mmCIF file of C-alpha atoms and ligand atoms in Angstrom:
data_model
loop_
_atom_site.group_PDB
_atom_site.id
_atom_site.type_symbol
_atom_site.label_atom_id
_atom_site.label_comp_id
_atom_site.label_asym_id
_atom_site.label_seq_id
_atom_site.Cartn_x
_atom_site.Cartn_y
_atom_site.Cartn_z
ATOM 1 C CA MET A 511 45.432 103.737 103.908
ATOM 2 C CA LEU A 512 46.300 100.076 104.104
ATOM 3 C CA VAL A 513 49.370 99.044 106.001
ATOM 4 C CA GLY A 514 50.773 97.425 102.823
ATOM 5 C CA GLU A 515 50.298 100.600 100.878
ATOM 6 C CA LEU A 516 51.933 102.648 103.582
ATOM 7 C CA SER A 517 54.989 100.419 103.757
ATOM 8 C CA CYS A 518 55.241 100.511 99.958
ATOM 9 C CA LYS A 519 55.228 104.332 100.104
ATOM 10 C CA LEU A 520 57.811 104.280 102.853
ATOM 11 C CA ASN A 521 60.033 102.015 100.791
ATOM 12 C CA LYS A 522 59.744 104.313 97.796
ATOM 13 C CA PHE A 523 60.637 107.234 100.020
ATOM 14 C CA ARG A 524 63.671 105.374 101.345
ATOM 15 C CA GLN A 525 64.776 104.517 97.824
ATOM 16 C CA LYS A 526 64.494 108.173 96.901
ATOM 17 C CA LEU A 527 66.498 109.191 99.924
ATOM 18 C CA SER A 528 69.278 106.773 99.188
ATOM 19 C CA ALA A 529 69.273 107.731 95.504
ATOM 20 C CA GLY A 530 69.590 111.340 96.630
ATOM 21 C CA TRP A 531 72.471 110.416 98.835
ATOM 22 C CA ARG A 532 74.182 108.542 96.050
ATOM 23 C CA GLY A 533 73.306 111.331 93.645
ATOM 24 C CA ASN A 534 75.065 113.727 95.926
ATOM 25 C CA ILE A 535 78.218 111.645 96.010
ATOM 26 C CA MET A 536 78.164 111.047 92.309
ATOM 27 C CA GLU A 537 77.795 114.682 91.296
ATOM 28 C CA HIS A 538 80.679 115.272 88.908
ATOM 29 C CA PRO A 539 83.142 117.774 90.420
ATOM 30 C CA ARG A 540 83.163 119.704 87.144
ATOM 31 C CA ASN A 541 79.482 120.516 87.695
ATOM 32 C CA LEU A 542 80.071 122.000 91.100
ATOM 33 C CA GLY A 543 81.411 125.286 89.768
ATOM 34 C CA LEU A 544 84.895 125.008 91.254
ATOM 35 C CA GLY A 545 86.036 127.502 88.649
ATOM 36 C CA GLY A 546 89.259 127.796 86.724
ATOM 37 C CA SER A 547 92.457 129.717 87.058
ATOM 38 C CA LEU A 548 93.878 132.684 85.192
ATOM 39 C CA PRO A 549 96.631 131.606 82.804
ATOM 40 C CA VAL A 550 100.070 132.062 84.340
ATOM 41 C CA PRO A 551 103.630 131.586 83.070
ATOM 42 C CA ASN A 552 104.964 128.049 82.946
ATOM 43 C CA VAL A 553 107.384 127.858 85.852
ATOM 44 C CA GLN A 554 109.463 125.023 84.416
ATOM 45 C CA ALA A 555 110.151 127.148 81.326
ATOM 46 C CA LEU A 556 110.671 130.260 83.411
ATOM 47 C CA ALA A 557 113.207 128.498 85.644
ATOM 48 C CA ALA A 558 115.211 127.534 82.562
ATOM 49 C CA ASP A 559 115.352 131.157 81.461
ATOM 50 C CA VAL A 560 114.632 133.529 84.345
ATOM 51 C CA THR A 561 113.597 137.054 83.452
ATOM 52 C CA PRO A 562 113.416 139.626 86.270
ATOM 53 C CA THR A 563 110.037 140.973 85.117
ATOM 54 C CA LEU A 564 108.353 137.579 85.223
ATOM 55 C CA LEU A 565 110.151 136.581 88.412
ATOM 56 C CA ARG A 566 108.703 139.605 90.207
ATOM 57 C CA ARG A 567 105.243 138.002 90.238
ATOM 58 C CA TYR A 568 106.591 135.162 92.398
ATOM 59 C CA LEU A 569 108.480 137.167 95.022
ATOM 60 C CA ARG A 570 106.889 137.428 98.429
ATOM 61 C CA PRO A 571 107.191 140.523 100.573
ATOM 62 C CA GLN A 572 108.181 138.444 103.593
ATOM 63 C CA PRO A 573 111.041 135.929 103.560
ATOM 64 C CA SER A 574 109.805 132.359 103.972
ATOM 65 C CA THR A 575 112.566 131.409 106.372
ATOM 66 C CA GLY A 576 113.299 132.657 109.857
ATOM 67 C CA GLY A 577 111.914 131.635 113.201
ATOM 68 C CA VAL A 578 112.929 128.503 114.977
ATOM 69 C CA PHE A 579 113.316 125.353 112.940
ATOM 70 C CA PRO A 580 113.521 122.079 114.784
ATOM 71 C CA THR A 581 116.380 119.779 113.937
ATOM 72 C CA ALA A 582 115.822 116.733 111.745
ATOM 73 C CA THR A 583 116.159 114.420 114.740
ATOM 74 C CA ASP A 584 113.336 116.208 116.571
ATOM 75 C CA VAL A 585 111.163 115.756 113.530
ATOM 76 C CA GLU A 586 111.947 112.097 113.079
ATOM 77 C CA ALA A 587 111.069 111.554 116.705
ATOM 78 C CA GLY A 588 107.824 113.480 116.251
ATOM 79 C CA LEU A 589 106.038 112.850 112.986
ATOM 80 C CA PRO A 590 103.981 109.698 113.515
ATOM 81 C CA VAL A 591 104.540 106.705 111.262
ATOM 82 C CA ILE A 592 101.639 104.306 110.733
ATOM 83 C CA ASP A 593 102.264 100.747 109.569
ATOM 84 C CA LEU A 594 99.201 99.848 107.482
ATOM 85 C CA GLY A 595 99.982 96.109 107.607
ATOM 86 C CA ARG A 596 99.876 96.219 111.416
ATOM 87 C CA LEU A 597 96.807 98.465 111.380
ATOM 88 C CA LEU A 598 94.879 95.806 109.480
ATOM 89 C CA ASP A 599 95.943 93.018 111.837
ATOM 90 C CA PRO A 600 92.797 91.688 113.547
ATOM 91 C CA GLY A 601 94.692 91.096 116.808
ATOM 92 C CA LEU A 602 96.537 93.143 119.394
ATOM 93 C CA ALA A 603 98.977 94.623 116.884
ATOM 94 C CA GLY A 604 96.025 96.154 115.018
ATOM 95 C CA GLN A 605 94.684 97.691 118.218
ATOM 96 C CA GLU A 606 98.063 99.170 119.073
ATOM 97 C CA GLU A 607 98.453 100.652 115.628
ATOM 98 C CA ALA A 608 94.885 102.015 115.713
ATOM 99 C CA ALA A 609 95.730 103.807 118.972
ATOM 100 C CA LYS A 610 98.769 105.310 117.238
ATOM 101 C CA LEU A 611 96.572 106.430 114.358
ATOM 102 C CA ARG A 612 94.165 108.088 116.771
ATOM 103 C CA LEU A 613 96.971 110.093 118.373
ATOM 104 C CA ALA A 614 98.385 110.957 114.944
ATOM 105 C CA CYS A 615 95.010 112.344 113.851
ATOM 106 C CA GLU A 616 94.379 114.208 117.106
ATOM 107 C CA ASP A 617 97.855 115.630 117.723
ATOM 108 C CA TRP A 618 99.296 116.045 114.241
ATOM 109 C CA GLY A 619 96.722 115.768 111.474
ATOM 110 C CA PHE A 620 99.709 114.501 109.467
ATOM 111 C CA PHE A 621 101.463 111.132 109.455
ATOM 112 C CA GLN A 622 103.500 108.897 107.178
ATOM 113 C CA VAL A 623 102.106 105.562 106.057
ATOM 114 C CA VAL A 624 104.539 102.698 105.582
ATOM 115 C CA ASN A 625 103.960 99.042 104.694
ATOM 116 C CA HIS A 626 100.901 100.219 102.743
ATOM 117 C CA GLY A 627 100.930 97.223 100.443
ATOM 118 C CA ILE A 628 101.240 99.166 97.192
ATOM 119 C CA ALA A 629 103.565 97.119 95.001
ATOM 120 C CA GLU A 630 106.910 98.756 94.449
ATOM 121 C CA GLU A 631 106.405 98.308 90.724
ATOM 122 C CA THR A 632 103.155 100.307 90.835
ATOM 123 C CA MET A 633 104.894 103.153 92.685
ATOM 124 C CA GLU A 634 107.953 103.128 90.439
ATOM 125 C CA GLU A 635 105.934 103.067 87.213
ATOM 126 C CA MET A 636 103.791 105.953 88.379
ATOM 127 C CA LYS A 637 106.856 107.999 89.342
ATOM 128 C CA ARG A 638 108.651 107.224 86.109
ATOM 129 C CA ASP A 639 105.671 108.137 83.920
ATOM 130 C CA LEU A 640 104.912 111.335 85.777
ATOM 131 C CA VAL A 641 108.531 112.497 85.572
ATOM 132 C CA GLY A 642 108.404 111.498 81.881
ATOM 133 C CA PHE A 643 105.318 113.651 81.432
ATOM 134 C CA PHE A 644 106.925 116.717 83.024
ATOM 135 C CA GLN A 645 109.963 116.195 80.773
ATOM 136 C CA LEU A 646 107.882 116.477 77.594
ATOM 137 C CA PRO A 647 108.367 119.631 75.532
ATOM 138 C CA LEU A 648 106.173 122.490 76.736
ATOM 139 C CA ALA A 649 104.120 122.411 73.520
ATOM 140 C CA GLU A 650 103.159 118.776 74.234
ATOM 141 C CA LYS A 651 102.108 119.490 77.797
ATOM 142 C CA THR A 652 100.111 122.578 76.894
ATOM 143 C CA LYS A 653 97.942 120.431 74.643
ATOM 144 C CA LEU A 654 96.516 119.294 77.986
ATOM 145 C CA ALA A 655 96.233 122.827 79.391
ATOM 146 C CA GLN A 656 93.366 123.628 81.764
ATOM 147 C CA HIS A 657 90.291 125.160 80.204
ATOM 148 C CA LYS A 658 89.258 128.479 81.667
ATOM 149 C CA ASP A 659 86.314 127.224 83.695
ATOM 150 C CA TYR A 660 87.680 124.177 85.502
ATOM 151 C CA ILE A 661 90.792 123.026 87.346
ATOM 152 C CA GLU A 662 91.462 119.789 85.417
ATOM 153 C CA GLY A 663 94.577 119.693 83.183
ATOM 154 C CA TYR A 664 98.046 121.237 83.070
ATOM 155 C CA GLY A 665 98.391 124.716 84.571
ATOM 156 C CA GLN A 666 98.035 126.188 88.042
ATOM 157 C CA ALA A 667 95.478 126.216 90.833
ATOM 158 C CA PHE A 668 93.402 129.148 92.000
ATOM 159 C CA VAL A 669 94.971 132.166 90.378
ATOM 160 C CA PHE A 670 92.348 134.927 90.439
ATOM 161 C CA SER A 671 94.172 138.168 89.944
ATOM 162 C CA GLU A 672 97.155 139.586 88.136
ATOM 163 C CA GLU A 673 98.356 140.945 91.500
ATOM 164 C CA GLN A 674 98.407 137.594 93.286
ATOM 165 C CA THR A 675 101.854 136.328 94.328
ATOM 166 C CA LEU A 676 102.368 133.146 92.354
ATOM 167 C CA ASP A 677 103.626 129.750 93.492
ATOM 168 C CA TRP A 678 106.915 128.419 92.149
ATOM 169 C CA SER A 679 105.381 125.285 90.635
ATOM 170 C CA ASP A 680 103.370 123.895 87.763
ATOM 171 C CA MET A 681 100.379 121.711 88.393
ATOM 172 C CA TYR A 682 98.812 118.864 86.504
ATOM 173 C CA TYR A 683 95.396 117.894 87.825
ATOM 174 C CA LEU A 684 93.242 114.881 86.955
ATOM 175 C CA ASN A 685 90.036 113.401 88.297
ATOM 176 C CA THR A 686 90.816 109.741 88.782
ATOM 177 C CA GLN A 687 88.030 107.992 90.726
ATOM 178 C CA PRO A 688 85.449 106.791 90.051
ATOM 179 C CA PRO A 689 86.464 105.952 86.470
ATOM 180 C CA SER A 690 83.342 107.763 85.194
ATOM 181 C CA TYR A 691 84.872 111.038 86.467
ATOM 182 C CA ARG A 692 87.869 110.741 84.149
ATOM 183 C CA ASP A 693 88.026 113.181 81.305
ATOM 184 C CA LEU A 694 90.446 111.452 78.984
ATOM 185 C CA ARG A 695 90.938 114.614 76.928
ATOM 186 C CA PHE A 696 93.269 115.683 79.742
ATOM 187 C CA TRP A 697 95.127 112.366 80.053
ATOM 188 C CA PRO A 698 98.459 112.218 78.214
ATOM 189 C CA SER A 699 99.139 109.740 75.442
ATOM 190 C CA SER A 700 102.840 110.056 76.222
ATOM 191 C CA PRO A 701 104.463 108.400 78.122
ATOM 192 C CA SER A 702 102.371 105.646 76.588
ATOM 193 C CA SER A 703 102.090 103.718 79.859
ATOM 194 C CA PHE A 704 100.949 106.781 81.860
ATOM 195 C CA ARG A 705 97.246 105.884 81.767
ATOM 196 C CA LEU A 706 97.803 102.360 82.975
ATOM 197 C CA SER A 707 100.269 103.475 85.649
ATOM 198 C CA MET A 708 97.790 106.065 86.895
ATOM 199 C CA GLU A 709 94.923 103.591 86.838
ATOM 200 C CA ARG A 710 96.901 101.189 89.044
ATOM 201 C CA TYR A 711 98.306 103.811 91.358
ATOM 202 C CA SER A 712 94.967 105.523 91.759
ATOM 203 C CA THR A 713 93.152 102.282 92.630
ATOM 204 C CA GLU A 714 95.808 101.439 95.188
ATOM 205 C CA THR A 715 95.814 104.835 96.900
ATOM 206 C CA GLN A 716 92.032 104.711 97.034
ATOM 207 C CA ARG A 717 92.325 101.352 98.797
ATOM 208 C CA VAL A 718 94.818 102.744 101.336
ATOM 209 C CA ALA A 719 92.583 105.774 101.961
ATOM 210 C CA THR A 720 89.551 103.538 102.532
ATOM 211 C CA HIS A 721 91.428 101.415 105.088
ATOM 212 C CA LEU A 722 92.616 104.480 106.976
ATOM 213 C CA LEU A 723 89.139 106.026 107.002
ATOM 214 C CA ARG A 724 87.582 102.790 108.250
ATOM 215 C CA VAL A 725 89.933 102.640 111.217
ATOM 216 C CA MET A 726 89.374 106.350 111.871
ATOM 217 C CA ALA A 727 85.615 105.670 112.017
ATOM 218 C CA ARG A 728 86.215 102.882 114.556
ATOM 219 C CA ASN A 729 88.524 105.115 116.601
ATOM 220 C CA LEU A 730 85.856 107.806 116.629
ATOM 221 C CA GLY A 731 83.056 105.430 117.612
ATOM 222 C CA VAL A 732 81.223 106.027 114.330
ATOM 223 C CA GLN A 733 79.212 102.826 113.795
ATOM 224 C CA ASP A 734 78.460 103.330 110.121
ATOM 225 C CA ALA A 735 82.011 103.474 108.735
ATOM 226 C CA GLU A 736 80.636 104.559 105.373
ATOM 227 C CA LYS A 737 80.094 108.022 106.792
ATOM 228 C CA LEU A 738 83.864 108.331 106.577
ATOM 229 C CA THR A 739 84.854 105.822 103.908
ATOM 230 C CA ARG A 740 82.593 107.512 101.339
ATOM 231 C CA ILE A 741 85.227 110.251 101.347
ATOM 232 C CA ALA A 742 87.376 107.852 99.337
ATOM 233 C CA ALA A 743 84.631 107.274 96.752
ATOM 234 C CA THR A 744 86.003 110.144 94.713
ATOM 235 C CA GLN A 745 89.621 110.929 94.107
ATOM 236 C CA SER A 746 91.584 113.478 92.152
ATOM 237 C CA MET A 747 95.316 113.798 91.696
ATOM 238 C CA ARG A 748 97.229 117.015 91.953
ATOM 239 C CA MET A 749 100.665 116.424 90.463
ATOM 240 C CA ASN A 750 103.190 119.117 91.276
ATOM 241 C CA TYR A 751 106.408 120.080 89.531
ATOM 242 C CA TYR A 752 108.801 122.357 91.429
ATOM 243 C CA PRO A 753 111.753 123.458 89.300
ATOM 244 C CA PRO A 754 115.029 124.542 90.943
ATOM 245 C CA CYS A 755 114.752 128.209 91.904
ATOM 246 C CA PRO A 756 117.184 131.104 91.429
ATOM 247 C CA PRO A 757 119.462 130.629 94.497
ATOM 248 C CA GLU A 758 119.493 134.311 95.462
ATOM 249 C CA GLU A 759 115.683 134.353 95.746
ATOM 250 C CA ARG A 760 115.104 131.112 97.586
ATOM 251 C CA ASP A 761 113.843 132.859 100.724
ATOM 252 C CA ARG A 762 111.281 134.875 98.814
ATOM 253 C CA LEU A 763 109.746 132.059 96.797
ATOM 254 C CA LEU A 764 107.357 129.317 97.831
ATOM 255 C CA GLY A 765 106.496 126.167 95.892
ATOM 256 C CA VAL A 766 102.979 126.198 97.351
ATOM 257 C CA SER A 767 101.626 128.945 99.623
ATOM 258 C CA PRO A 768 100.402 128.015 103.110
ATOM 259 C CA HIS A 769 97.029 126.275 102.882
ATOM 260 C CA SER A 770 95.025 123.457 104.352
ATOM 261 C CA ASP A 771 93.497 120.880 102.012
ATOM 262 C CA ALA A 772 89.790 121.580 101.472
ATOM 263 C CA VAL A 773 89.198 117.865 100.821
ATOM 264 C CA GLY A 774 88.696 114.869 103.104
ATOM 265 C CA LEU A 775 91.953 112.904 103.153
ATOM 266 C CA THR A 776 95.163 113.493 101.194
ATOM 267 C CA LEU A 777 97.820 110.874 100.452
ATOM 268 C CA LEU A 778 100.997 112.441 99.143
ATOM 269 C CA LEU A 779 103.783 110.663 97.341
ATOM 270 C CA GLN A 780 107.063 112.533 97.166
ATOM 271 C CA VAL A 781 108.412 111.317 93.877
ATOM 272 C CA SER A 782 111.934 112.581 94.391
ATOM 273 C CA PRO A 783 113.746 112.421 97.732
ATOM 274 C CA VAL A 784 114.004 116.239 97.801
ATOM 275 C CA PRO A 785 112.432 117.720 100.924
ATOM 276 C CA GLY A 786 110.145 120.729 100.597
ATOM 277 C CA LEU A 787 106.915 120.047 102.455
ATOM 278 C CA GLN A 788 106.555 121.792 105.815
ATOM 279 C CA ILE A 789 103.706 121.663 108.278
ATOM 280 C CA ASN A 790 102.653 124.317 110.738
ATOM 281 C CA LYS A 791 102.726 122.767 114.178
ATOM 282 C CA GLY A 792 101.894 125.249 116.868
ATOM 283 C CA GLY A 793 103.274 128.149 114.841
ATOM 284 C CA VAL A 794 106.538 126.440 113.845
ATOM 285 C CA TRP A 795 107.172 125.229 110.288
ATOM 286 C CA ILE A 796 108.319 121.627 110.566
ATOM 287 C CA PRO A 797 109.959 120.023 107.517
ATOM 288 C CA VAL A 798 108.614 116.599 106.594
ATOM 289 C CA ASP A 799 111.475 114.284 105.839
ATOM 290 C CA PRO A 800 110.202 111.835 103.215
ATOM 291 C CA ILE A 801 110.648 108.194 104.208
ATOM 292 C CA PRO A 802 111.460 106.423 100.911
ATOM 293 C CA GLY A 803 108.372 104.605 99.646
ATOM 294 C CA ALA A 804 106.057 106.070 102.298
ATOM 295 C CA LEU A 805 102.911 108.070 101.695
ATOM 296 C CA VAL A 806 102.315 111.219 103.704
ATOM 297 C CA ALA A 807 98.701 111.314 104.852
ATOM 298 C CA ASN A 808 96.900 114.385 106.079
ATOM 299 C CA VAL A 809 93.476 115.098 107.443
ATOM 300 C CA GLY A 810 91.674 117.666 105.274
ATOM 301 C CA ASP A 811 89.096 120.314 106.160
ATOM 302 C CA VAL A 812 86.154 117.962 105.548
ATOM 303 C CA ILE A 813 87.381 115.509 108.209
ATOM 304 C CA GLU A 814 87.941 118.360 110.650
ATOM 305 C CA VAL A 815 84.299 119.368 110.135
ATOM 306 C CA LEU A 816 82.916 115.794 110.273
ATOM 307 C CA THR A 817 84.808 115.110 113.493
ATOM 308 C CA ASN A 818 83.679 118.443 114.957
ATOM 309 C CA GLY A 819 87.295 119.525 115.276
ATOM 310 C CA ARG A 820 88.604 116.405 116.977
ATOM 311 C CA TYR A 821 90.903 115.769 114.034
ATOM 312 C CA LYS A 822 92.705 118.825 112.752
ATOM 313 C CA SER A 823 93.348 119.882 109.172
ATOM 314 C CA ILE A 824 96.825 121.341 109.404
ATOM 315 C CA GLU A 825 98.228 124.225 107.418
ATOM 316 C CA HIS A 826 101.200 123.302 105.243
ATOM 317 C CA ARG A 827 103.367 124.779 102.504
ATOM 318 C CA VAL A 828 106.202 123.823 100.168
ATOM 319 C CA VAL A 829 109.592 125.553 100.169
ATOM 320 C CA VAL A 830 111.803 125.667 97.094
ATOM 321 C CA ASN A 831 115.203 124.239 96.359
ATOM 322 C CA PRO A 832 117.915 126.018 94.350
ATOM 323 C CA ARG A 833 119.654 122.861 93.156
ATOM 324 C CA GLN A 834 117.136 120.125 92.511
ATOM 325 C CA GLU A 835 113.724 119.803 90.946
ATOM 326 C CA ARG A 836 110.991 118.239 93.039
ATOM 327 C CA VAL A 837 107.930 116.257 91.966
ATOM 328 C CA SER A 838 105.007 115.159 94.117
ATOM 329 C CA ILE A 839 101.565 113.599 93.701
ATOM 330 C CA ALA A 840 98.769 114.521 96.074
ATOM 331 C CA ALA A 841 95.842 112.090 95.913
ATOM 332 C CA PHE A 842 92.848 114.030 97.216
ATOM 333 C CA HIS A 843 89.930 112.004 98.499
ATOM 334 C CA ASN A 844 87.283 114.501 97.961
ATOM 335 C CA ALA A 845 83.909 113.991 99.514
ATOM 336 C CA THR A 846 81.618 115.638 97.036
ATOM 337 C CA PHE A 847 78.963 115.944 99.728
ATOM 338 C CA GLY A 848 78.211 118.825 102.016
ATOM 339 C CA PRO A 849 80.168 118.307 105.219
ATOM 340 C CA SER A 850 78.618 118.703 108.654
ATOM 341 C CA PRO A 851 79.677 117.528 112.110
ATOM 342 C CA LEU A 852 78.609 113.901 112.643
ATOM 343 C CA GLU A 853 75.845 113.532 115.199
ATOM 344 C CA GLU A 854 77.487 110.675 117.058
ATOM 345 C CA ILE A 855 80.616 112.789 117.557
ATOM 346 C CA VAL A 856 78.837 115.960 118.602
ATOM 347 C CA GLY A 857 76.693 113.890 121.009
ATOM 348 C CA GLY A 858 75.115 116.158 123.593
ATOM 349 C CA GLY A 859 77.765 118.780 122.832
ATOM 350 C CA LYS A 860 77.731 121.719 120.517
ATOM 351 C CA PRO A 861 78.418 121.494 116.794
ATOM 352 C CA LEU A 862 81.396 123.750 116.116
ATOM 353 C CA TYR A 863 80.913 123.930 112.338
ATOM 354 C CA ARG A 864 78.129 124.787 109.980
ATOM 355 C CA THR A 865 76.117 122.265 108.028
ATOM 356 C CA ILE A 866 76.437 123.148 104.390
ATOM 357 C CA THR A 867 75.449 121.806 100.986
ATOM 358 C CA VAL A 868 78.154 120.652 98.624
ATOM 359 C CA GLN A 869 77.421 123.540 96.258
ATOM 360 C CA ASP A 870 77.797 126.081 99.056
ATOM 361 C CA TYR A 871 80.942 124.356 100.274
ATOM 362 C CA VAL A 872 82.514 124.698 96.837
ATOM 363 C CA LYS A 873 81.451 128.362 96.631
ATOM 364 C CA LEU A 874 82.994 128.902 100.036
ATOM 365 C CA ILE A 875 86.298 127.345 98.929
ATOM 366 C CA LEU A 876 86.443 129.791 96.041
ATOM 367 C CA SER A 877 85.534 132.884 98.021
ATOM 368 C CA ILE A 878 88.047 131.935 100.713
ATOM 369 C CA LYS A 879 90.837 131.537 98.162
ATOM 370 C CA LEU A 880 89.876 134.908 96.693
ATOM 371 C CA GLN A 881 90.069 136.650 100.036
ATOM 372 C CA ASP A 882 93.077 134.688 101.279
ATOM 373 C CA LYS A 883 91.152 133.672 104.393
ATOM 374 C CA ASN A 884 90.975 130.450 106.318
ATOM 375 C CA MET A 885 88.358 127.951 105.199
ATOM 376 C CA LEU A 886 87.813 126.459 108.619
ATOM 377 C CA ASP A 887 87.312 129.838 110.247
ATOM 378 C CA ALA A 888 84.553 130.421 107.720
ATOM 379 C CA MET A 889 82.980 127.064 108.590
ATOM 380 C CA LYS A 890 83.130 127.686 112.353
ATOM 381 C CA LEU A 891 79.920 128.555 114.141
ATOM 382 C CA PRO A 892 80.056 131.636 116.372
HETATM 383 C C1 LIG B 123 99.169 119.992 97.795
HETATM 384 C C2 LIG B 123 100.360 119.966 98.673
HETATM 385 C C3 LIG B 123 102.623 119.222 99.028
HETATM 386 C C4 LIG B 123 103.827 118.751 98.282
HETATM 387 O O1 LIG B 123 99.321 119.665 96.592
HETATM 388 O O2 LIG B 123 98.072 120.322 98.308
HETATM 389 O O3 LIG B 123 100.252 120.384 99.796
HETATM 390 O O4 LIG B 123 104.747 118.290 98.955
HETATM 391 N N1 LIG B 123 101.508 119.446 98.190
HETATM 392 O O5 LIG B 123 103.870 118.836 97.067
HETATM 393 NI NI1 LIG B 124 98.143 120.528 100.396
#
């Protein structure tokens, strides 16, 4: 075979490889078999008119409180705060902030992001339109109800059995990035500015996620930053509505059960200044006090796997509030590729997690949720 011919073949092969790689990323999440949820009562409606029979499905055998809670001052001193403006500074300030980010990822897996450059208007419009959506009459919202085979729409996540203890929240879920992933049948026409607000907010959070991932790659010594930034190529939004709960049951209800995020990187906006989010740090539930305007970032399971456990995906939950409703938006940066520990991080060491295809990863997420087990334990190699 001539050298020219050979190099032409090689080029074709490379093109195929990179198309495969892109193909993998661009697989629509709906086609991955993530499955749907059983229909459950609408919690917002239930909270307005509590019936003991329905309420029973939400009560947990164990109270959610108890144990040692740190004081707010301990928490403020602890939870790292990353200034994105400083992080992007090409000089010394950037290096200092990058070192802070490294510690935040290694020690906490959770941090708040301030000075993220998202215009206040963009944040306020998103908040206003989402609250406006949740205020619509139930009949309007249920026009956007989830279909039985996929998570997108208004409803709840991962309810598999009639026996399962339910979360005290409603969920509205949309695929937002890339634009080709959007299924506009699930996007509301009211409030009329919702679509535009979401478009702007989604683009901005994707930008913030990409910046954070790029610095993480540098901190980890990963030369090809795209190995991490491609996590931000796809994004979906989980919008949560937590109605006030019956005061006498507050200890036996949870807004969201303990879980870690199966995705790559989450950026959470707490729409109302009502606390609720708690993270499990060394066996203690630590409340996250929302800094107004900040985003709460957390490392998801995919980053824990890619970094071979150097960055931890931390378990968290949401507690309920008897007086005030709470609204939040979790922007999940998804990585629709099969995660595996990155070679340059494993080095001469031992990979701690399995290498898995995206289809198998999605199947694993579902079977784990069904069995109430821990995703990362299932990914760990013996
Ligand atoms: C989630 C989540 C926390 C919150 O949606 O995965 O953890 O504060 N939400 O709503
Ligand atoms: Ni979460």
